[in-house]
Short mmCIF file of C-alpha atoms in Angstrom, two decimals:
data_model
loop_
_atom_site.label_atom_id
_atom_site.label_comp_id
_atom_site.label_asym_id
_atom_site.label_seq_id
_atom_site.Cartn_x
_atom_site.Cartn_y
_atom_site.Cartn_z
CA MET A 1158 -56.58 80.85 22.53
CA SER A 1159 -53.73 81.75 24.87
CA ALA A 1160 -50.21 80.37 24.51
CA TYR A 1161 -50.77 78.31 27.66
CA GLU A 1162 -54.02 76.83 26.34
CA SER A 1163 -52.42 75.95 23.00
CA ARG A 1164 -49.54 74.21 24.79
CA ARG A 1165 -51.52 72.45 27.53
CA SER A 1166 -50.59 68.84 27.08
CA PRO A 1167 -53.38 66.44 26.11
CA LEU A 1168 -51.64 63.90 28.34
CA LEU A 1169 -53.01 65.85 31.31
CA ASP A 1170 -56.33 64.22 30.43
CA LEU A 1171 -54.96 60.77 31.31
CA PRO A 1172 -56.25 59.16 34.53
CA GLY A 1173 -54.46 60.33 37.68
CA ALA A 1174 -52.63 63.23 36.04
CA VAL A 1175 -51.56 65.95 38.49
CA PHE A 1176 -50.41 69.34 37.18
CA ALA A 1177 -46.76 70.23 37.72
CA ASP A 1178 -45.86 73.52 39.37
CA ALA A 1179 -44.28 76.44 37.51
CA PRO A 1180 -42.12 76.58 35.52
CA ASP A 1181 -43.17 73.07 34.49
CA SER A 1182 -46.91 73.72 34.41
CA ALA A 1183 -48.91 72.58 31.36
CA VAL A 1184 -47.63 69.01 31.84
CA ALA A 1185 -48.08 66.37 34.53
CA ALA A 1186 -45.89 66.13 37.62
CA HIS A 1187 -47.08 62.53 38.02
CA TYR A 1188 -49.97 60.24 37.22
CA GLY A 1189 -50.68 59.05 40.75
CA SER A 1190 -47.87 56.56 41.39
CA ILE A 1191 -44.72 58.57 42.13
CA VAL A 1192 -42.33 55.85 43.27
CA ASN A 1193 -43.44 53.34 40.65
CA GLU A 1194 -43.08 55.97 37.94
CA GLN A 1195 -39.46 56.56 38.90
CA ARG A 1196 -38.78 52.84 38.82
CA ARG A 1197 -40.48 52.46 35.45
CA PHE A 1198 -38.48 55.38 34.08
CA GLU A 1199 -35.24 53.71 35.16
CA ALA A 1200 -36.32 50.37 33.70
CA GLY A 1201 -37.38 51.80 30.32
CA GLY A 1202 -40.47 51.32 28.21
CA THR A 1203 -41.93 54.73 29.05
CA PHE A 1204 -41.47 58.43 28.37
CA VAL A 1205 -41.85 61.82 30.05
CA ASP A 1206 -44.00 64.63 28.70
CA LEU A 1207 -41.68 67.67 28.51
CA SER A 1208 -43.88 69.60 26.11
CA HIS A 1209 -43.77 72.66 28.37
CA ARG A 1210 -40.20 73.30 27.17
CA ASP A 1211 -39.55 75.78 24.37
CA VAL A 1212 -38.43 74.55 20.95
CA LEU A 1213 -36.53 76.40 18.22
CA THR A 1214 -35.00 75.60 14.87
CA ILE A 1215 -31.91 76.90 13.10
CA SER A 1216 -31.85 76.22 9.38
CA GLY A 1217 -29.64 77.25 6.48
CA PRO A 1218 -26.31 76.06 5.04
CA ASP A 1219 -24.21 78.02 7.55
CA ARG A 1220 -26.11 76.87 10.66
CA LEU A 1221 -23.42 74.62 12.19
CA THR A 1222 -20.36 76.79 11.55
CA TRP A 1223 -22.29 79.86 12.75
CA LEU A 1224 -23.51 78.15 15.92
CA HIS A 1225 -20.03 76.73 16.49
CA ASP A 1226 -18.57 80.25 16.53
CA LEU A 1227 -21.26 81.63 18.86
CA SER A 1228 -21.66 78.88 21.43
CA THR A 1229 -19.50 76.96 23.89
CA GLN A 1230 -19.95 73.66 22.06
CA HIS A 1231 -18.01 72.14 19.15
CA VAL A 1232 -20.79 71.68 16.58
CA ARG A 1233 -19.06 72.58 13.31
CA ASP A 1234 -18.82 68.90 12.34
CA LEU A 1235 -21.79 67.64 14.34
CA ALA A 1236 -23.10 64.46 12.75
CA PRO A 1237 -26.84 64.15 12.09
CA GLY A 1238 -28.71 62.57 14.96
CA VAL A 1239 -26.06 63.25 17.61
CA ALA A 1240 -27.55 65.20 20.53
CA THR A 1241 -25.47 67.61 22.58
CA SER A 1242 -25.79 70.68 24.81
CA ALA A 1243 -24.50 74.23 24.41
CA LEU A 1244 -24.39 77.59 26.18
CA ILE A 1245 -24.28 81.22 25.16
CA LEU A 1246 -22.09 83.21 27.53
CA SER A 1247 -21.70 86.89 28.30
CA PRO A 1248 -18.35 88.51 27.48
CA GLN A 1249 -17.50 87.91 31.16
CA GLY A 1250 -18.16 84.18 30.82
CA ARG A 1251 -21.50 84.12 32.65
CA ILE A 1252 -24.25 81.83 31.41
CA GLU A 1253 -26.92 83.72 29.48
CA HIS A 1254 -28.61 80.89 27.56
CA GLY A 1255 -28.53 77.10 27.70
CA PHE A 1256 -30.04 74.65 25.24
CA ASP A 1257 -29.92 71.05 24.01
CA LEU A 1258 -29.68 70.44 20.28
CA VAL A 1259 -29.51 67.91 17.50
CA ASP A 1260 -28.98 68.35 13.76
CA ASP A 1261 -30.99 66.30 11.25
CA GLY A 1262 -28.77 67.10 8.27
CA GLU A 1263 -30.80 70.13 7.25
CA THR A 1264 -31.95 71.81 10.46
CA VAL A 1265 -30.75 72.18 14.03
CA TRP A 1266 -33.54 71.36 16.47
CA ALA A 1267 -33.06 72.78 19.96
CA HIS A 1268 -35.00 73.05 23.19
CA THR A 1269 -34.63 75.25 26.22
CA GLU A 1270 -36.40 76.24 29.43
CA PRO A 1271 -40.03 77.41 29.34
CA GLY A 1272 -40.10 81.06 28.25
CA ALA A 1273 -36.41 81.07 27.31
CA ALA A 1274 -36.76 80.61 23.54
CA ALA A 1275 -37.90 84.16 22.77
CA PRO A 1276 -34.82 85.91 24.23
CA LEU A 1277 -32.54 83.21 22.78
CA VAL A 1278 -34.05 83.61 19.30
CA ALA A 1279 -33.78 87.40 19.63
CA PHE A 1280 -30.08 87.12 20.51
CA LEU A 1281 -29.37 84.68 17.68
CA ASP A 1282 -31.20 86.89 15.19
CA ARG A 1283 -29.02 89.84 16.17
CA MET A 1284 -25.92 87.75 15.49
CA ARG A 1285 -26.85 86.55 12.00
CA PHE A 1286 -25.29 89.44 10.04
CA MET A 1287 -24.68 88.08 6.51
CA THR A 1288 -24.78 84.44 7.56
CA ARG A 1289 -27.14 82.10 5.72
CA VAL A 1290 -29.26 80.98 8.66
CA GLU A 1291 -32.84 81.33 9.83
CA VAL A 1292 -33.90 81.04 13.47
CA ARG A 1293 -37.50 80.32 14.49
CA GLU A 1294 -39.35 79.42 17.66
CA VAL A 1295 -41.61 76.45 16.89
CA THR A 1296 -42.97 75.58 20.34
CA ASP A 1297 -46.57 75.76 19.17
CA GLU A 1298 -45.92 73.10 16.54
CA HIS A 1299 -43.36 70.82 18.20
CA ALA A 1300 -42.85 69.34 21.65
CA VAL A 1301 -40.08 67.70 23.68
CA ILE A 1302 -40.39 64.27 25.24
CA GLY A 1303 -37.92 62.72 27.68
CA LEU A 1304 -36.72 59.13 27.43
CA PRO A 1305 -34.97 56.80 29.92
CA GLY A 1306 -31.32 57.66 30.40
CA LEU A 1307 -32.25 61.35 30.30
CA ALA A 1308 -32.35 61.26 26.51
CA TRP A 1309 -34.89 63.30 24.54
CA GLN A 1310 -36.68 63.70 21.24
CA ILE A 1311 -38.67 66.44 19.55
CA ARG A 1312 -42.00 65.33 18.09
CA PRO A 1313 -44.89 67.13 16.36
CA ARG A 1314 -47.08 68.56 19.11
CA ALA A 1315 -50.18 67.18 17.39
CA THR A 1316 -48.95 63.62 18.03
CA LEU A 1317 -48.61 63.87 21.84
CA ALA A 1318 -51.89 62.11 22.53
CA ASP A 1319 -50.81 59.15 20.38
CA LEU A 1320 -47.46 58.57 22.11
CA PRO A 1321 -48.65 56.19 24.87
CA ALA A 1322 -49.65 53.68 22.20
CA GLU A 1323 -46.13 53.90 20.75
CA LEU A 1324 -43.93 54.39 23.83
CA GLY A 1325 -45.96 53.05 26.76
CA ASP A 1326 -47.77 54.87 29.55
CA PRO A 1327 -45.97 58.13 30.42
CA VAL A 1328 -44.44 59.10 33.74
CA GLY A 1329 -44.48 62.62 35.14
CA THR A 1330 -41.80 65.29 35.34
CA TRP A 1331 -41.09 64.33 38.95
CA ALA A 1332 -39.50 61.10 37.69
CA TRP A 1333 -37.38 63.04 35.19
CA GLU A 1334 -36.36 65.65 37.77
CA ALA A 1335 -35.40 63.05 40.37
CA ALA A 1336 -33.16 61.29 37.85
CA ARG A 1337 -31.65 64.56 36.59
CA ILE A 1338 -30.85 65.91 40.05
CA ALA A 1339 -29.36 62.60 41.16
CA ASP A 1340 -27.15 62.76 38.06
CA GLY A 1341 -25.97 66.28 38.98
CA ARG A 1342 -27.31 67.94 35.82
CA ALA A 1343 -28.09 71.61 36.35
CA ARG A 1344 -31.06 73.43 34.80
CA VAL A 1345 -29.99 76.83 33.50
CA GLY A 1346 -31.91 79.56 35.29
CA LEU A 1347 -33.00 77.32 38.17
CA ASP A 1348 -29.77 75.75 39.38
CA THR A 1349 -27.78 78.72 38.06
CA ASP A 1350 -28.10 82.47 38.44
CA GLU A 1351 -27.02 85.54 36.47
CA LEU A 1352 -23.47 85.28 37.82
CA THR A 1353 -22.86 81.59 37.16
CA ILE A 1354 -19.95 80.54 34.95
CA PRO A 1355 -19.94 77.03 33.41
CA ASN A 1356 -17.04 75.89 35.60
CA GLU A 1357 -19.20 76.30 38.72
CA ALA A 1358 -22.17 74.33 37.42
CA GLY A 1359 -20.52 71.11 36.26
CA LEU A 1360 -21.01 72.02 32.60
CA LEU A 1361 -17.46 71.59 31.33
CA ASP A 1362 -17.33 68.67 28.86
CA VAL A 1363 -21.14 68.63 28.98
CA ALA A 1364 -22.08 71.89 27.27
CA VAL A 1365 -18.57 73.34 26.93
CA HIS A 1366 -15.88 72.01 24.59
CA LEU A 1367 -12.55 72.95 26.11
CA ASP A 1368 -10.46 72.53 22.96
CA LYS A 1369 -12.52 74.43 20.38
CA GLY A 1370 -11.78 77.88 18.98
CA CYS A 1371 -12.79 81.23 20.37
CA TYR A 1372 -16.30 82.13 21.49
CA ARG A 1373 -17.72 84.88 23.64
CA GLY A 1374 -16.75 84.37 27.28
CA GLN A 1375 -14.08 81.74 26.50
CA GLU A 1376 -11.31 83.66 28.25
CA THR A 1377 -13.02 83.35 31.64
CA VAL A 1378 -13.82 79.66 31.19
CA ALA A 1379 -10.26 78.82 30.09
CA ARG A 1380 -8.60 80.91 32.79
CA VAL A 1381 -10.61 79.37 35.63
CA HIS A 1382 -10.14 75.89 34.20
CA THR A 1383 -6.37 76.11 33.85
CA LEU A 1384 -5.23 78.54 36.52
CA GLY A 1385 -7.82 78.93 39.22
CA ARG A 1386 -10.77 77.49 41.05
CA PRO A 1387 -14.32 78.73 40.54
CA PRO A 1388 -15.73 80.83 43.39
CA ARG A 1389 -18.69 78.46 43.75
CA ARG A 1390 -19.40 74.80 43.10
CA LEU A 1391 -22.50 72.82 42.24
CA THR A 1392 -23.29 70.30 44.97
CA LEU A 1393 -25.80 67.49 45.39
CA LEU A 1394 -27.51 67.84 48.75
CA HIS A 1395 -29.00 64.91 50.61
CA LEU A 1396 -31.83 66.38 52.68
CA ASP A 1397 -33.28 65.24 55.98
CA GLY A 1398 -36.07 62.85 55.01
CA SER A 1399 -38.03 63.41 58.21
CA VAL A 1400 -39.09 66.90 57.07
CA ASP A 1401 -42.30 67.03 55.04
CA HIS A 1402 -41.32 69.74 52.54
CA LEU A 1403 -38.69 70.42 49.91
CA PRO A 1404 -36.86 73.77 49.82
CA ALA A 1405 -38.01 76.33 47.31
CA VAL A 1406 -35.74 77.41 44.48
CA GLY A 1407 -33.59 80.27 45.75
CA SER A 1408 -33.66 79.24 49.40
CA GLU A 1409 -30.53 80.09 51.38
CA VAL A 1410 -28.06 77.40 52.37
CA THR A 1411 -26.41 78.14 55.71
CA ALA A 1412 -23.55 76.72 57.77
CA ASP A 1413 -23.18 77.81 61.39
CA GLY A 1414 -25.77 80.51 60.75
CA ARG A 1415 -23.90 82.02 57.78
CA LYS A 1416 -25.17 81.99 54.21
CA VAL A 1417 -22.89 79.81 52.11
CA GLY A 1418 -25.00 79.26 49.01
CA THR A 1419 -28.37 78.95 47.33
CA VAL A 1420 -30.45 75.89 46.57
CA GLY A 1421 -31.84 75.25 43.11
CA THR A 1422 -34.11 72.36 42.14
CA SER A 1423 -35.11 69.53 44.47
CA ALA A 1424 -36.96 66.24 44.28
CA ARG A 1425 -37.84 63.09 46.21
CA HIS A 1426 -35.83 60.22 44.79
CA HIS A 1427 -37.19 56.71 45.27
CA GLU A 1428 -33.82 55.42 46.53
CA LEU A 1429 -31.86 58.48 47.68
CA GLY A 1430 -34.74 60.23 49.41
CA PRO A 1431 -35.08 64.03 49.20
CA ILE A 1432 -32.26 65.60 47.19
CA ALA A 1433 -31.43 69.01 45.77
CA LEU A 1434 -28.80 70.85 43.77
CA ALA A 1435 -27.15 73.92 45.26
CA LEU A 1436 -24.44 76.42 44.40
CA LEU A 1437 -22.15 76.72 47.40
CA LYS A 1438 -19.07 78.77 48.10
CA ARG A 1439 -16.07 76.74 47.03
CA SER A 1440 -14.50 77.10 50.48
CA VAL A 1441 -17.33 75.35 52.35
CA ASP A 1442 -15.95 72.25 54.05
CA LEU A 1443 -17.29 69.10 52.40
CA ALA A 1444 -18.20 67.66 55.81
CA ALA A 1445 -19.89 70.81 57.11
CA PRO A 1446 -23.50 70.28 58.28
CA LEU A 1447 -25.81 72.55 56.31
CA LEU A 1448 -29.33 73.90 56.68
CA VAL A 1449 -31.62 74.63 53.73
CA ASP A 1450 -34.94 76.28 54.53
CA GLY A 1451 -34.77 74.66 57.96
CA VAL A 1452 -33.89 71.24 56.53
CA ALA A 1453 -30.59 69.57 57.46
CA ALA A 1454 -28.45 68.62 54.47
CA ALA A 1455 -25.26 66.71 53.71
CA GLN A 1456 -23.08 67.25 50.66
CA GLU A 1457 -22.11 65.02 47.76
CA VAL A 1458 -19.52 66.46 45.36
CA VAL A 1459 -20.60 67.36 41.84
CA VAL A 1460 -17.95 69.99 41.10
CA ASP A 1461 -14.60 69.32 42.78
CA PRO A 1462 -13.75 72.29 45.05
CA GLU A 1463 -10.14 71.95 43.91
CA VAL A 1464 -10.98 71.92 40.18
CA GLY A 1465 -8.27 73.79 38.30
CA LEU A 1466 -5.41 72.67 40.51
CA HIS A 1467 -5.05 69.43 38.52
CA VAL A 1468 -4.29 71.49 35.40
CA ARG A 1469 -1.67 73.78 36.91
CA PRO A 1470 1.33 71.41 36.90
CA SER A 1471 1.02 70.75 33.15
CA VAL A 1472 0.57 74.45 32.43
CA ARG A 1473 3.68 75.38 34.43
CA GLY A 1474 5.69 72.54 32.94
#
């Protein structure tokens, strides 16, 4: 049995289920009622099958102090049951890995993008040295589900088929993605690229703790936060609803015929219409009309183009 076959969600056998596109394949994009699913997700009493995401565990008595030293997040004293997000940066401060995590008192449970666990586990293994930790990918045994409010849980994969009886009829990933994009939450590797620093992607105070001790890449994050403005900024785009397609990930964003950025993920929101996240040059005027894959777009600020300036007076004083 292939990895895909072992991870194909049994919830795809529910009536009306439509396969999601890559990288979210193996789960349902929707179950036949797209707008109603978004409304039900906002109202509660449902869940989203995110079992295509990779899952890993970090166990051992040193797990939190070790992860605290490696990542951007303050997790040394993380209380059991408190979920948070973290990044692993390059020495230059660029995002290499992103993951959500929770500790249960004995083990850190984390999830990341499809296919991203193997390189993350490999990196973490290289950094263990004499530390008392063990890192494992457990995607074949455990699965992620999304809950209203963009919360999440990790459940045994064998129980997926039983979840509708417990949590109500599921909604598809399109409902989750529409809510996430509207909230300005970037997906690492889709709304970011190999050059992205956390300051550009709206990840400060989300996956980055600005007052913790040293970690790899901290110098860049701190310098841009306190003294300068990031070269790019994450932006929520409101797309022309009269066009019948959404832009593909990686499509160019142009202003007056010049490339000014790249679009990431997009969705059709039941109230906002078609929306997308994009990384734009910081200098792009907020009122500038944009084109994305032939679709007109207007901007809504996620990352303030002047971020950093508000810190300078206190630094100089």
